[in-house]
Amino acid sequence: VFGNKFLFEGQLEPIGQILEYFNDENRSAFPMYDVTLVPIEPTGPLSRIERPQIVVSLSELGLIYFLDPEQRERVVRLRNFDRVIAYTPHAILRGNIHRGGETRLRNLFDMTAGVFLAMTDVSVFPITRLPIPFPEQMDLLIVNRLFINVIHRD
């Protein structure tokens, strides 16, 4: 998980359909298990933390990549997509962002029902030196649309 302030490596256990789980409006935080937590910009005394369980605020979950291919296969991708470049606080993303049939890129932030979207065929270009590796190429990435600062067609 690539967040606003931290990189997380651990286990998320979504129940049911993955995007529905993350987009549940009654859920504002998510448990993670067997977690290594590292600040993206280590400017304070906090370095690396390992914990058996933490709870992460929705606002901290920016980019979610599942290492397990079976988990990635469980993610329902909407048929319509746009090839985009998206700018986030710590990385630039290039890939296909999936959207609903009535949603256009220009109103992606206003008309999308959930906070989390699927992106496929993604390249990640970190613009901040990362303290631990994050994959640079992936077939599927879950993106918090509130994490995107600017987006445009590729």
mmCIF file of N, CA, C and O in Angstrom, residues 52-143:
data_model
loop_
_atom_site.group_PDB
_atom_site.id
_atom_site.type_symbol
_atom_site.label_atom_id
_atom_site.label_comp_id
_atom_site.label_asym_id
_atom_site.label_seq_id
_atom_site.Cartn_x
_atom_site.Cartn_y
_atom_site.Cartn_z
ATOM 1 N N PRO A 52 1.856 -6.756 14.349
ATOM 2 C CA PRO A 52 0.985 -7.843 13.904
ATOM 3 C C PRO A 52 -0.344 -7.327 13.337
ATOM 4 O O PRO A 52 -0.934 -7.965 12.487
ATOM 5 N N GLN A 53 -0.797 -6.157 13.814
ATOM 6 C CA GLN A 53 -2.053 -5.596 13.296
ATOM 7 C C GLN A 53 -2.044 -4.086 13.479
ATOM 8 O O GLN A 53 -1.602 -3.567 14.502
ATOM 9 N N ILE A 54 -2.535 -3.381 12.455
ATOM 10 C CA ILE A 54 -2.763 -1.946 12.544
ATOM 11 C C ILE A 54 -4.113 -1.646 11.906
ATOM 12 O O ILE A 54 -4.682 -2.485 11.194
ATOM 13 N N VAL A 55 -4.611 -0.454 12.130
ATOM 14 C CA VAL A 55 -5.817 0.019 11.464
ATOM 15 C C VAL A 55 -5.409 1.264 10.677
ATOM 16 O O VAL A 55 -4.774 2.169 11.221
ATOM 17 N N VAL A 56 -5.752 1.300 9.393
ATOM 18 C CA VAL A 56 -5.328 2.374 8.500
ATOM 19 C C VAL A 56 -6.550 3.160 8.056
ATOM 20 O O VAL A 56 -7.534 2.593 7.579
ATOM 21 N N SER A 57 -6.475 4.475 8.189
ATOM 22 C CA SER A 57 -7.545 5.371 7.755
ATOM 23 C C SER A 57 -7.707 5.309 6.238
ATOM 24 O O SER A 57 -6.729 5.188 5.498
ATOM 25 N N LEU A 58 -8.929 5.444 5.781
ATOM 26 C CA LEU A 58 -9.242 5.476 4.359
ATOM 27 C C LEU A 58 -8.401 6.528 3.647
ATOM 28 O O LEU A 58 -7.902 6.305 2.551
ATOM 29 N N SER A 59 -8.196 7.668 4.282
ATOM 30 C CA SER A 59 -7.450 8.756 3.640
ATOM 31 C C SER A 59 -5.974 8.420 3.447
ATOM 32 O O SER A 59 -5.302 9.054 2.639
ATOM 33 N N GLU A 60 -5.456 7.433 4.157
ATOM 34 C CA GLU A 60 -4.051 7.049 4.016
ATOM 35 C C GLU A 60 -3.847 5.999 2.928
ATOM 36 O O GLU A 60 -2.748 5.814 2.437
ATOM 37 N N LEU A 61 -4.904 5.306 2.528
ATOM 38 C CA LEU A 61 -4.790 4.285 1.491
ATOM 39 C C LEU A 61 -4.850 4.960 0.126
ATOM 40 O O LEU A 61 -5.906 5.379 -0.327
ATOM 41 N N GLY A 62 -3.700 5.089 -0.539
ATOM 42 C CA GLY A 62 -3.655 5.755 -1.834
ATOM 43 C C GLY A 62 -3.634 4.781 -2.988
ATOM 44 O O GLY A 62 -4.495 4.792 -3.858
ATOM 45 N N LEU A 63 -2.646 3.913 -3.018
ATOM 46 C CA LEU A 63 -2.458 2.924 -4.079
ATOM 47 C C LEU A 63 -2.336 1.561 -3.421
ATOM 48 O O LEU A 63 -1.526 1.391 -2.514
ATOM 49 N N ILE A 64 -3.122 0.619 -3.875
ATOM 50 C CA ILE A 64 -3.110 -0.723 -3.289
ATOM 51 C C ILE A 64 -2.751 -1.727 -4.376
ATOM 52 O O ILE A 64 -3.423 -1.808 -5.405
ATOM 53 N N TYR A 65 -1.701 -2.473 -4.122
ATOM 54 C CA TYR A 65 -1.283 -3.527 -5.037
ATOM 55 C C TYR A 65 -1.271 -4.841 -4.284
ATOM 56 O O TYR A 65 -0.654 -4.955 -3.223
ATOM 57 N N PHE A 66 -1.978 -5.832 -4.823
ATOM 58 C CA PHE A 66 -2.010 -7.157 -4.219
ATOM 59 C C PHE A 66 -0.903 -8.010 -4.834
ATOM 60 O O PHE A 66 -0.867 -8.190 -6.056
ATOM 61 N N LEU A 67 -0.015 -8.524 -3.992
ATOM 62 C CA LEU A 67 1.055 -9.404 -4.477
ATOM 63 C C LEU A 67 0.493 -10.717 -5.001
ATOM 64 O O LEU A 67 1.036 -11.299 -5.935
ATOM 65 N N ASP A 68 -0.605 -11.176 -4.413
ATOM 66 C CA ASP A 68 -1.219 -12.457 -4.774
ATOM 67 C C ASP A 68 -2.032 -12.298 -6.068
ATOM 68 O O ASP A 68 -3.002 -11.543 -6.107
ATOM 69 N N PRO A 69 -1.649 -13.015 -7.141
ATOM 70 C CA PRO A 69 -2.388 -12.909 -8.408
ATOM 71 C C PRO A 69 -3.866 -13.297 -8.275
ATOM 72 O O PRO A 69 -4.719 -12.750 -8.976
ATOM 73 N N GLU A 70 -4.179 -14.213 -7.361
ATOM 74 C CA GLU A 70 -5.578 -14.610 -7.167
ATOM 75 C C GLU A 70 -6.404 -13.449 -6.629
ATOM 76 O O GLU A 70 -7.562 -13.274 -7.008
ATOM 77 N N GLN A 71 -5.831 -12.654 -5.739
ATOM 78 C CA GLN A 71 -6.530 -11.469 -5.231
ATOM 79 C C GLN A 71 -6.782 -10.477 -6.367
ATOM 80 O O GLN A 71 -7.849 -9.895 -6.474
ATOM 81 N N ARG A 72 -5.783 -10.277 -7.213
ATOM 82 C CA ARG A 72 -5.941 -9.336 -8.335
ATOM 83 C C ARG A 72 -7.022 -9.813 -9.293
ATOM 84 O O ARG A 72 -7.773 -9.013 -9.835
ATOM 85 N N GLU A 73 -7.110 -11.118 -9.499
ATOM 86 C CA GLU A 73 -8.133 -11.665 -10.392
ATOM 87 C C GLU A 73 -9.547 -11.437 -9.861
ATOM 88 O O GLU A 73 -10.501 -11.370 -10.629
ATOM 89 N N ARG A 74 -9.683 -11.314 -8.535
ATOM 90 C CA ARG A 74 -10.998 -11.115 -7.920
ATOM 91 C C ARG A 74 -11.543 -9.706 -8.128
ATOM 92 O O ARG A 74 -12.717 -9.456 -7.884
ATOM 93 N N VAL A 75 -10.703 -8.780 -8.558
ATOM 94 C CA VAL A 75 -11.143 -7.395 -8.724
ATOM 95 C C VAL A 75 -11.940 -7.264 -10.015
ATOM 96 O O VAL A 75 -11.445 -7.558 -11.101
ATOM 97 N N VAL A 76 -13.185 -6.802 -9.887
ATOM 98 C CA VAL A 76 -14.042 -6.574 -11.053
ATOM 99 C C VAL A 76 -13.605 -5.275 -11.712
ATOM 100 O O VAL A 76 -13.525 -4.232 -11.069
ATOM 101 N N ARG A 77 -13.328 -5.361 -12.992
ATOM 102 C CA ARG A 77 -12.920 -4.178 -13.753
ATOM 103 C C ARG A 77 -14.095 -3.728 -14.616
ATOM 104 O O ARG A 77 -14.669 -4.539 -15.337
ATOM 105 N N LEU A 78 -14.423 -2.453 -14.549
ATOM 106 C CA LEU A 78 -15.471 -1.922 -15.413
ATOM 107 C C LEU A 78 -14.967 -1.958 -16.850
ATOM 108 O O LEU A 78 -13.779 -1.806 -17.109
ATOM 109 N N ARG A 79 -15.885 -2.163 -17.791
ATOM 110 C CA ARG A 79 -15.497 -2.339 -19.190
ATOM 111 C C ARG A 79 -14.868 -1.097 -19.814
ATOM 112 O O ARG A 79 -13.968 -1.188 -20.620
ATOM 113 N N ASN A 80 -15.392 0.062 -19.465
ATOM 114 C CA ASN A 80 -14.893 1.296 -20.062
ATOM 115 C C ASN A 80 -13.645 1.775 -19.335
ATOM 116 O O ASN A 80 -13.565 1.685 -18.118
ATOM 117 N N PHE A 81 -12.687 2.259 -20.102
ATOM 118 C CA PHE A 81 -11.477 2.793 -19.482
ATOM 119 C C PHE A 81 -10.863 3.846 -20.397
ATOM 120 O O PHE A 81 -11.174 3.928 -21.576
ATOM 121 N N ASP A 82 -10.008 4.649 -19.794
ATOM 122 C CA ASP A 82 -9.231 5.643 -20.517
ATOM 123 C C ASP A 82 -7.757 5.417 -20.207
ATOM 124 O O ASP A 82 -7.404 5.122 -19.069
ATOM 125 N N ARG A 83 -6.912 5.568 -21.214
ATOM 126 C CA ARG A 83 -5.463 5.520 -21.013
ATOM 127 C C ARG A 83 -5.055 6.889 -20.489
ATOM 128 O O ARG A 83 -5.294 7.902 -21.148
ATOM 129 N N VAL A 84 -4.492 6.920 -19.273
ATOM 130 C CA VAL A 84 -4.256 8.201 -18.608
ATOM 131 C C VAL A 84 -2.861 8.281 -18.002
ATOM 132 O O VAL A 84 -2.173 7.274 -17.847
ATOM 133 N N ILE A 85 -2.514 9.502 -17.644
ATOM 134 C CA ILE A 85 -1.394 9.775 -16.758
ATOM 135 C C ILE A 85 -1.994 10.483 -15.559
ATOM 136 O O ILE A 85 -2.734 11.469 -15.712
ATOM 137 N N ALA A 86 -1.747 9.940 -14.374
ATOM 138 C CA ALA A 86 -2.305 10.485 -13.132
ATOM 139 C C ALA A 86 -1.149 10.868 -12.208
ATOM 140 O O ALA A 86 -0.200 10.106 -12.043
ATOM 141 N N TYR A 87 -1.258 12.044 -11.623
ATOM 142 C CA TYR A 87 -0.221 12.567 -10.731
ATOM 143 C C TYR A 87 -0.719 12.469 -9.292
ATOM 144 O O TYR A 87 -1.792 12.967 -8.969
ATOM 145 N N THR A 88 0.054 11.809 -8.456
ATOM 146 C CA THR A 88 -0.273 11.662 -7.039
ATOM 147 C C THR A 88 0.836 12.348 -6.233
ATOM 148 O O THR A 88 1.839 12.773 -6.812
ATOM 149 N N PRO A 89 0.693 12.459 -4.923
ATOM 150 C CA PRO A 89 1.723 13.158 -4.146
ATOM 151 C C PRO A 89 3.143 12.605 -4.282
ATOM 152 O O PRO A 89 4.100 13.366 -4.195
ATOM 153 N N HIS A 90 3.284 11.309 -4.521
ATOM 154 C CA HIS A 90 4.627 10.722 -4.529
ATOM 155 C C HIS A 90 4.959 9.921 -5.781
ATOM 156 O O HIS A 90 6.059 9.388 -5.878
ATOM 157 N N ALA A 91 4.018 9.823 -6.730
ATOM 158 C CA ALA A 91 4.277 9.029 -7.930
ATOM 159 C C ALA A 91 3.396 9.491 -9.080
ATOM 160 O O ALA A 91 2.311 10.049 -8.876
ATOM 161 N N ILE A 92 3.885 9.237 -10.276
ATOM 162 C CA ILE A 92 3.107 9.456 -11.487
ATOM 163 C C ILE A 92 2.712 8.080 -11.997
ATOM 164 O O ILE A 92 3.541 7.166 -12.058
ATOM 165 N N LEU A 93 1.440 7.924 -12.352
ATOM 166 C CA LEU A 93 0.912 6.648 -12.823
ATOM 167 C C LEU A 93 0.545 6.765 -14.295
ATOM 168 O O LEU A 93 -0.058 7.760 -14.710
ATOM 169 N N ARG A 94 0.857 5.739 -15.042
ATOM 170 C CA ARG A 94 0.449 5.680 -16.442
ATOM 171 C C ARG A 94 -0.239 4.348 -16.645
ATOM 172 O O ARG A 94 0.353 3.291 -16.361
ATOM 173 N N GLY A 95 -1.501 4.379 -17.087
ATOM 174 C CA GLY A 95 -2.230 3.135 -17.273
ATOM 175 C C GLY A 95 -3.665 3.380 -17.677
ATOM 176 O O GLY A 95 -4.061 4.503 -18.022
ATOM 177 N N ASN A 96 -4.455 2.320 -17.622
ATOM 178 C CA ASN A 96 -5.874 2.377 -17.988
ATOM 179 C C ASN A 96 -6.701 2.524 -16.724
ATOM 180 O O ASN A 96 -6.674 1.647 -15.866
ATOM 181 N N ILE A 97 -7.447 3.621 -16.615
ATOM 182 C CA ILE A 97 -8.314 3.800 -15.456
ATOM 183 C C ILE A 97 -9.724 3.398 -15.873
ATOM 184 O O ILE A 97 -10.247 3.855 -16.885
ATOM 185 N N HIS A 98 -10.297 2.474 -15.123
ATOM 186 C CA HIS A 98 -11.614 1.921 -15.460
ATOM 187 C C HIS A 98 -12.698 2.773 -14.816
ATOM 188 O O HIS A 98 -12.571 3.221 -13.684
ATOM 189 N N ARG A 99 -13.775 2.989 -15.588
ATOM 190 C CA ARG A 99 -14.855 3.875 -15.136
ATOM 191 C C ARG A 99 -16.195 3.328 -15.592
ATOM 192 O O ARG A 99 -16.271 2.466 -16.465
ATOM 193 N N GLY A 100 -17.248 3.870 -14.991
ATOM 194 C CA GLY A 100 -18.602 3.486 -15.376
ATOM 195 C C GLY A 100 -18.946 3.979 -16.772
ATOM 196 O O GLY A 100 -18.308 4.898 -17.299
ATOM 197 N N GLY A 101 -19.969 3.398 -17.369
ATOM 198 C CA GLY A 101 -20.352 3.718 -18.739
ATOM 199 C C GLY A 101 -20.759 5.160 -18.960
ATOM 200 O O GLY A 101 -20.519 5.733 -20.014
ATOM 201 N N GLU A 102 -21.403 5.778 -17.979
ATOM 202 C CA GLU A 102 -21.846 7.166 -18.099
ATOM 203 C C GLU A 102 -20.777 8.160 -17.664
ATOM 204 O O GLU A 102 -20.919 9.357 -17.886
ATOM 205 N N THR A 103 -19.735 7.680 -17.041
ATOM 206 C CA THR A 103 -18.686 8.559 -16.508
ATOM 207 C C THR A 103 -17.663 8.851 -17.595
ATOM 208 O O THR A 103 -17.247 7.971 -18.324
ATOM 209 N N ARG A 104 -17.292 10.097 -17.701
ATOM 210 C CA ARG A 104 -16.230 10.517 -18.606
ATOM 211 C C ARG A 104 -15.042 10.944 -17.760
ATOM 212 O O ARG A 104 -15.187 11.251 -16.575
ATOM 213 N N LEU A 105 -13.887 11.022 -18.369
ATOM 214 C CA LEU A 105 -12.696 11.408 -17.620
ATOM 215 C C LEU A 105 -12.875 12.779 -16.979
ATOM 216 O O LEU A 105 -12.475 13.000 -15.847
ATOM 217 N N ARG A 106 -13.542 13.685 -17.677
ATOM 218 C CA ARG A 106 -13.703 15.050 -17.155
ATOM 219 C C ARG A 106 -14.535 15.114 -15.875
ATOM 220 O O ARG A 106 -14.443 16.053 -15.113
ATOM 221 N N ASN A 107 -15.396 14.096 -15.645
ATOM 222 C CA ASN A 107 -16.197 14.095 -14.411
ATOM 223 C C ASN A 107 -15.938 12.857 -13.553
ATOM 224 O O ASN A 107 -16.778 12.464 -12.759
ATOM 225 N N LEU A 108 -14.738 12.301 -13.700
ATOM 226 C CA LEU A 108 -14.352 11.105 -12.948
ATOM 227 C C LEU A 108 -14.457 11.330 -11.443
ATOM 228 O O LEU A 108 -14.884 10.465 -10.704
ATOM 229 N N PHE A 109 -14.090 12.525 -10.972
ATOM 230 C CA PHE A 109 -14.100 12.802 -9.536
ATOM 231 C C PHE A 109 -15.499 13.077 -9.004
ATOM 232 O O PHE A 109 -15.760 12.891 -7.831
ATOM 233 N N ASP A 110 -16.409 13.525 -9.866
ATOM 234 C CA ASP A 110 -17.756 13.888 -9.431
ATOM 235 C C ASP A 110 -18.774 12.764 -9.580
ATOM 236 O O ASP A 110 -19.684 12.644 -8.771
ATOM 237 N N MET A 111 -18.645 11.954 -10.620
ATOM 238 C CA MET A 111 -19.681 10.968 -10.924
ATOM 239 C C MET A 111 -19.334 9.544 -10.521
ATOM 240 O O MET A 111 -20.138 8.643 -10.701
ATOM 241 N N THR A 112 -18.154 9.327 -9.993
ATOM 242 C CA THR A 112 -17.766 7.980 -9.591
ATOM 243 C C THR A 112 -18.349 7.692 -8.219
ATOM 244 O O THR A 112 -18.165 8.472 -7.283
ATOM 245 N N ALA A 113 -19.070 6.586 -8.120
ATOM 246 C CA ALA A 113 -19.766 6.251 -6.866
ATOM 247 C C ALA A 113 -18.795 5.963 -5.729
ATOM 248 O O ALA A 113 -18.992 6.400 -4.610
ATOM 249 N N GLY A 114 -17.748 5.252 -5.991
ATOM 250 C CA GLY A 114 -16.818 4.866 -4.928
ATOM 251 C C GLY A 114 -15.545 5.686 -4.951
ATOM 252 O O GLY A 114 -15.256 6.412 -5.904
ATOM 253 N N VAL A 115 -14.780 5.553 -3.909
ATOM 254 C CA VAL A 115 -13.504 6.255 -3.790
ATOM 255 C C VAL A 115 -12.404 5.499 -4.535
ATOM 256 O O VAL A 115 -11.508 6.096 -5.103
ATOM 257 N N PHE A 116 -12.493 4.171 -4.568
ATOM 258 C CA PHE A 116 -11.433 3.355 -5.155
ATOM 259 C C PHE A 116 -11.799 2.895 -6.557
ATOM 260 O O PHE A 116 -12.926 2.470 -6.813
ATOM 261 N N LEU A 117 -10.819 2.982 -7.459
ATOM 262 C CA LEU A 117 -10.984 2.599 -8.858
ATOM 263 C C LEU A 117 -9.904 1.593 -9.226
ATOM 264 O O LEU A 117 -8.825 1.577 -8.627
ATOM 265 N N ALA A 118 -10.189 0.815 -10.258
ATOM 266 C CA ALA A 118 -9.191 -0.116 -10.776
ATOM 267 C C ALA A 118 -8.408 0.556 -11.897
ATOM 268 O O ALA A 118 -8.985 1.241 -12.737
ATOM 269 N N MET A 119 -7.107 0.352 -11.880
ATOM 270 C CA MET A 119 -6.228 0.767 -12.986
ATOM 271 C C MET A 119 -5.507 -0.482 -13.456
ATOM 272 O O MET A 119 -5.051 -1.279 -12.639
ATOM 273 N N THR A 120 -5.410 -0.658 -14.764
ATOM 274 C CA THR A 120 -4.729 -1.825 -15.317
ATOM 275 C C THR A 120 -3.562 -1.386 -16.199
ATOM 276 O O THR A 120 -3.504 -0.242 -16.645
ATOM 277 N N ASP A 121 -2.660 -2.342 -16.437
ATOM 278 C CA ASP A 121 -1.464 -2.097 -17.259
ATOM 279 C C ASP A 121 -0.767 -0.819 -16.798
ATOM 280 O O ASP A 121 -0.569 0.123 -17.569
ATOM 281 N N VAL A 122 -0.381 -0.800 -15.535
ATOM 282 C CA VAL A 122 0.103 0.411 -14.878
ATOM 283 C C VAL A 122 1.630 0.442 -14.777
ATOM 284 O O VAL A 122 2.258 -0.544 -14.413
ATOM 285 N N SER A 123 2.169 1.614 -15.075
ATOM 286 C CA SER A 123 3.572 1.922 -14.790
ATOM 287 C C SER A 123 3.564 2.972 -13.694
ATOM 288 O O SER A 123 2.794 3.930 -13.751
ATOM 289 N N VAL A 124 4.429 2.790 -12.695
ATOM 290 C CA VAL A 124 4.533 3.724 -11.574
ATOM 291 C C VAL A 124 5.914 4.372 -11.632
ATOM 292 O O VAL A 124 6.929 3.677 -11.689
ATOM 293 N N PHE A 125 5.922 5.705 -11.633
ATOM 294 C CA PHE A 125 7.158 6.465 -11.654
ATOM 295 C C PHE A 125 7.236 7.282 -10.363
ATOM 296 O O PHE A 125 6.615 8.340 -10.265
ATOM 297 N N PRO A 126 7.965 6.783 -9.363
ATOM 298 C CA PRO A 126 8.067 7.531 -8.104
ATOM 299 C C PRO A 126 8.727 8.896 -8.333
ATOM 300 O O PRO A 126 9.687 9.005 -9.095
ATOM 301 N N ILE A 127 8.192 9.928 -7.696
ATOM 302 C CA ILE A 127 8.807 11.249 -7.770
ATOM 303 C C ILE A 127 9.431 11.622 -6.424
ATOM 304 O O ILE A 127 9.963 12.706 -6.262
ATOM 305 N N THR A 128 9.349 10.690 -5.497
ATOM 306 C CA THR A 128 9.969 10.811 -4.185
ATOM 307 C C THR A 128 10.856 9.587 -4.008
ATOM 308 O O THR A 128 10.482 8.497 -4.443
ATOM 309 N N ARG A 129 12.016 9.748 -3.400
ATOM 310 C CA ARG A 129 12.867 8.586 -3.126
ATOM 311 C C ARG A 129 12.143 7.715 -2.102
ATOM 312 O O ARG A 129 11.810 8.170 -1.015
ATOM 313 N N LEU A 130 11.879 6.466 -2.458
ATOM 314 C CA LEU A 130 11.112 5.571 -1.595
ATOM 315 C C LEU A 130 12.034 4.796 -0.660
ATOM 316 O O LEU A 130 13.084 4.309 -1.084
ATOM 317 N N PRO A 131 11.627 4.641 0.595
ATOM 318 C CA PRO A 131 12.469 3.930 1.568
ATOM 319 C C PRO A 131 12.458 2.415 1.387
ATOM 320 O O PRO A 131 13.366 1.734 1.846
ATOM 321 N N ILE A 132 11.423 1.881 0.754
ATOM 322 C CA ILE A 132 11.359 0.459 0.435
ATOM 323 C C ILE A 132 10.801 0.344 -0.984
ATOM 324 O O ILE A 132 10.131 1.255 -1.468
ATOM 325 N N PRO A 133 11.055 -0.756 -1.667
ATOM 326 C CA PRO A 133 10.601 -0.881 -3.055
ATOM 327 C C PRO A 133 9.080 -0.923 -3.172
ATOM 328 O O PRO A 133 8.384 -1.441 -2.301
ATOM 329 N N PHE A 134 8.581 -0.358 -4.245
ATOM 330 C CA PHE A 134 7.180 -0.478 -4.644
ATOM 331 C C PHE A 134 7.218 -0.885 -6.108
ATOM 332 O O PHE A 134 8.025 -0.346 -6.870
ATOM 333 N N PRO A 135 6.391 -1.853 -6.531
ATOM 334 C CA PRO A 135 6.459 -2.327 -7.921
ATOM 335 C C PRO A 135 6.316 -1.166 -8.919
ATOM 336 O O PRO A 135 5.541 -0.249 -8.713
ATOM 337 N N GLU A 136 7.088 -1.233 -9.992
ATOM 338 C CA GLU A 136 7.030 -0.189 -11.006
ATOM 339 C C GLU A 136 6.150 -0.571 -12.188
ATOM 340 O O GLU A 136 5.736 0.306 -12.943
ATOM 341 N N GLN A 137 5.875 -1.847 -12.363
ATOM 342 C CA GLN A 137 4.991 -2.339 -13.421
ATOM 343 C C GLN A 137 4.008 -3.293 -12.776
ATOM 344 O O GLN A 137 4.415 -4.145 -11.996
ATOM 345 N N MET A 138 2.728 -3.153 -13.114
ATOM 346 C CA MET A 138 1.749 -4.069 -12.556
ATOM 347 C C MET A 138 0.544 -4.191 -13.469
ATOM 348 O O MET A 138 0.236 -3.272 -14.222
ATOM 349 N N ASP A 139 -0.093 -5.351 -13.388
ATOM 350 C CA ASP A 139 -1.271 -5.585 -14.210
ATOM 351 C C ASP A 139 -2.508 -4.917 -13.621
ATOM 352 O O ASP A 139 -3.426 -4.555 -14.348
ATOM 353 N N LEU A 140 -2.544 -4.729 -12.296
ATOM 354 C CA LEU A 140 -3.707 -4.128 -11.643
ATOM 355 C C LEU A 140 -3.258 -3.347 -10.417
ATOM 356 O O LEU A 140 -2.445 -3.829 -9.628
ATOM 357 N N LEU A 141 -3.818 -2.168 -10.268
ATOM 358 C CA LEU A 141 -3.564 -1.316 -9.113
ATOM 359 C C LEU A 141 -4.904 -0.723 -8.695
ATOM 360 O O LEU A 141 -5.675 -0.267 -9.541
ATOM 361 N N ILE A 142 -5.193 -0.759 -7.406
ATOM 362 C CA ILE A 142 -6.395 -0.106 -6.873
ATOM 363 C C ILE A 142 -5.970 1.308 -6.473
ATOM 364 O O ILE A 142 -5.006 1.477 -5.721
ATOM 365 N N VAL A 143 -6.685 2.314 -6.975
ATOM 366 C CA VAL A 143 -6.309 3.705 -6.769
ATOM 367 C C VAL A 143 -7.424 4.448 -6.041
ATOM 368 O O VAL A 143 -8.590 4.389 -6.442
#
